[in-house]
Amino acid sequence: ADYGVVDAHYDTVGAALIDTLADGLGDAFTADVRSAWIEVYGFIAATMKDAANAPALAAYGREPLRPRG
């Protein structure tokens, strides 16, 4: 189903997630924790984008890119 989500929305959600974690965790939100969350969210967002774009790519006979890791 098409929910109207576009790739740019994942960036907005990612930024909001990082800001929310920073506010909620305060001093516990260290540079290492921030980096880890950015990496994890990036992987999740890439996976979700690939899945969302897979039908469109299949129509052109192409496979979606897979996140590295």
GROMACS .gro file of C-alpha atoms in nm:
model
   69
    1ALA     CA    1   0.000   0.000   0.000
    2ASP     CA    2   0.111   0.352  -0.068
    3TYR     CA    3   0.106   0.561   0.249
    4GLY     CA    4   0.240   0.876   0.085
    5VAL     CA    5   0.579   0.848   0.254
    6VAL     CA    6   0.873   0.976   0.050
    7ASP     CA    7   1.243   0.923   0.116
    8ALA     CA    8   1.287   1.275   0.258
    9HIS     CA    9   1.043   1.192   0.539
   10TYR     CA   10   1.294   0.945   0.684
   11ASP     CA   11   1.548   1.226   0.726
   12THR     CA   12   1.290   1.437   0.910
   13VAL     CA   13   1.198   1.149   1.141
   14GLY     CA   14   1.565   1.068   1.201
   15ALA     CA   15   1.643   1.427   1.302
   16ALA     CA   16   1.340   1.434   1.533
   17LEU     CA   17   1.445   1.103   1.690
   18ILE     CA   18   1.798   1.226   1.760
   19ASP     CA   19   1.669   1.555   1.906
   20THR     CA   20   1.418   1.368   2.124
   21LEU     CA   21   1.683   1.129   2.253
   22ALA     CA   22   1.919   1.418   2.326
   23ASP     CA   23   1.648   1.602   2.521
   24GLY     CA   24   1.532   1.293   2.708
   25LEU     CA   25   1.871   1.145   2.793
   26GLY     CA   26   2.053   1.469   2.869
   27ASP     CA   27   2.415   1.407   2.967
   28ALA     CA   28   2.373   1.034   2.905
   29PHE     CA   29   2.336   1.113   2.534
   30THR     CA   30   2.709   1.109   2.469
   31ALA     CA   31   2.879   1.146   2.133
   32ASP     CA   32   2.917   0.767   2.116
   33VAL     CA   33   2.547   0.710   2.192
   34ARG     CA   34   2.450   0.972   1.934
   35SER     CA   35   2.672   0.809   1.673
   36ALA     CA   36   2.529   0.464   1.746
   37TRP     CA   37   2.169   0.587   1.715
   38ILE     CA   38   2.246   0.764   1.389
   39GLU     CA   39   2.401   0.446   1.250
   40VAL     CA   40   2.112   0.224   1.363
   41TYR     CA   41   1.845   0.460   1.239
   42GLY     CA   42   2.030   0.497   0.908
   43PHE     CA   43   2.026   0.120   0.861
   44ILE     CA   44   1.657   0.093   0.951
   45ALA     CA   45   1.562   0.386   0.726
   46ALA     CA   46   1.762   0.244   0.434
   47THR     CA   47   1.592  -0.093   0.476
   48MET     CA   48   1.247   0.067   0.487
   49LYS     CA   49   1.321   0.288   0.185
   50ASP     CA   50   1.443  -0.011  -0.013
   51ALA     CA   51   1.128  -0.205   0.073
   52ALA     CA   52   0.905   0.089  -0.017
   53ASN     CA   53   1.085   0.141  -0.348
   54ALA     CA   54   1.109  -0.229  -0.439
   55PRO     CA   55   0.781  -0.243  -0.638
   56ALA     CA   56   0.885   0.061  -0.842
   57LEU     CA   57   1.229  -0.085  -0.905
   58ALA     CA   58   1.083  -0.423  -0.999
   59ALA     CA   59   0.874  -0.253  -1.266
   60TYR     CA   60   1.202  -0.148  -1.428
   61GLY     CA   61   1.364  -0.488  -1.381
   62ARG     CA   62   1.604  -0.367  -1.110
   63GLU     CA   63   1.682  -0.495  -0.763
   64PRO     CA   64   1.682  -0.257  -0.463
   65LEU     CA   65   2.016  -0.168  -0.310
   66ARG     CA   66   2.095  -0.342   0.017
   67PRO     CA   67   2.241  -0.156   0.317
   68ARG     CA   68   2.603  -0.236   0.384
   69GLY     CA   69   2.691  -0.377   0.717
   0.00000   0.00000   0.00000
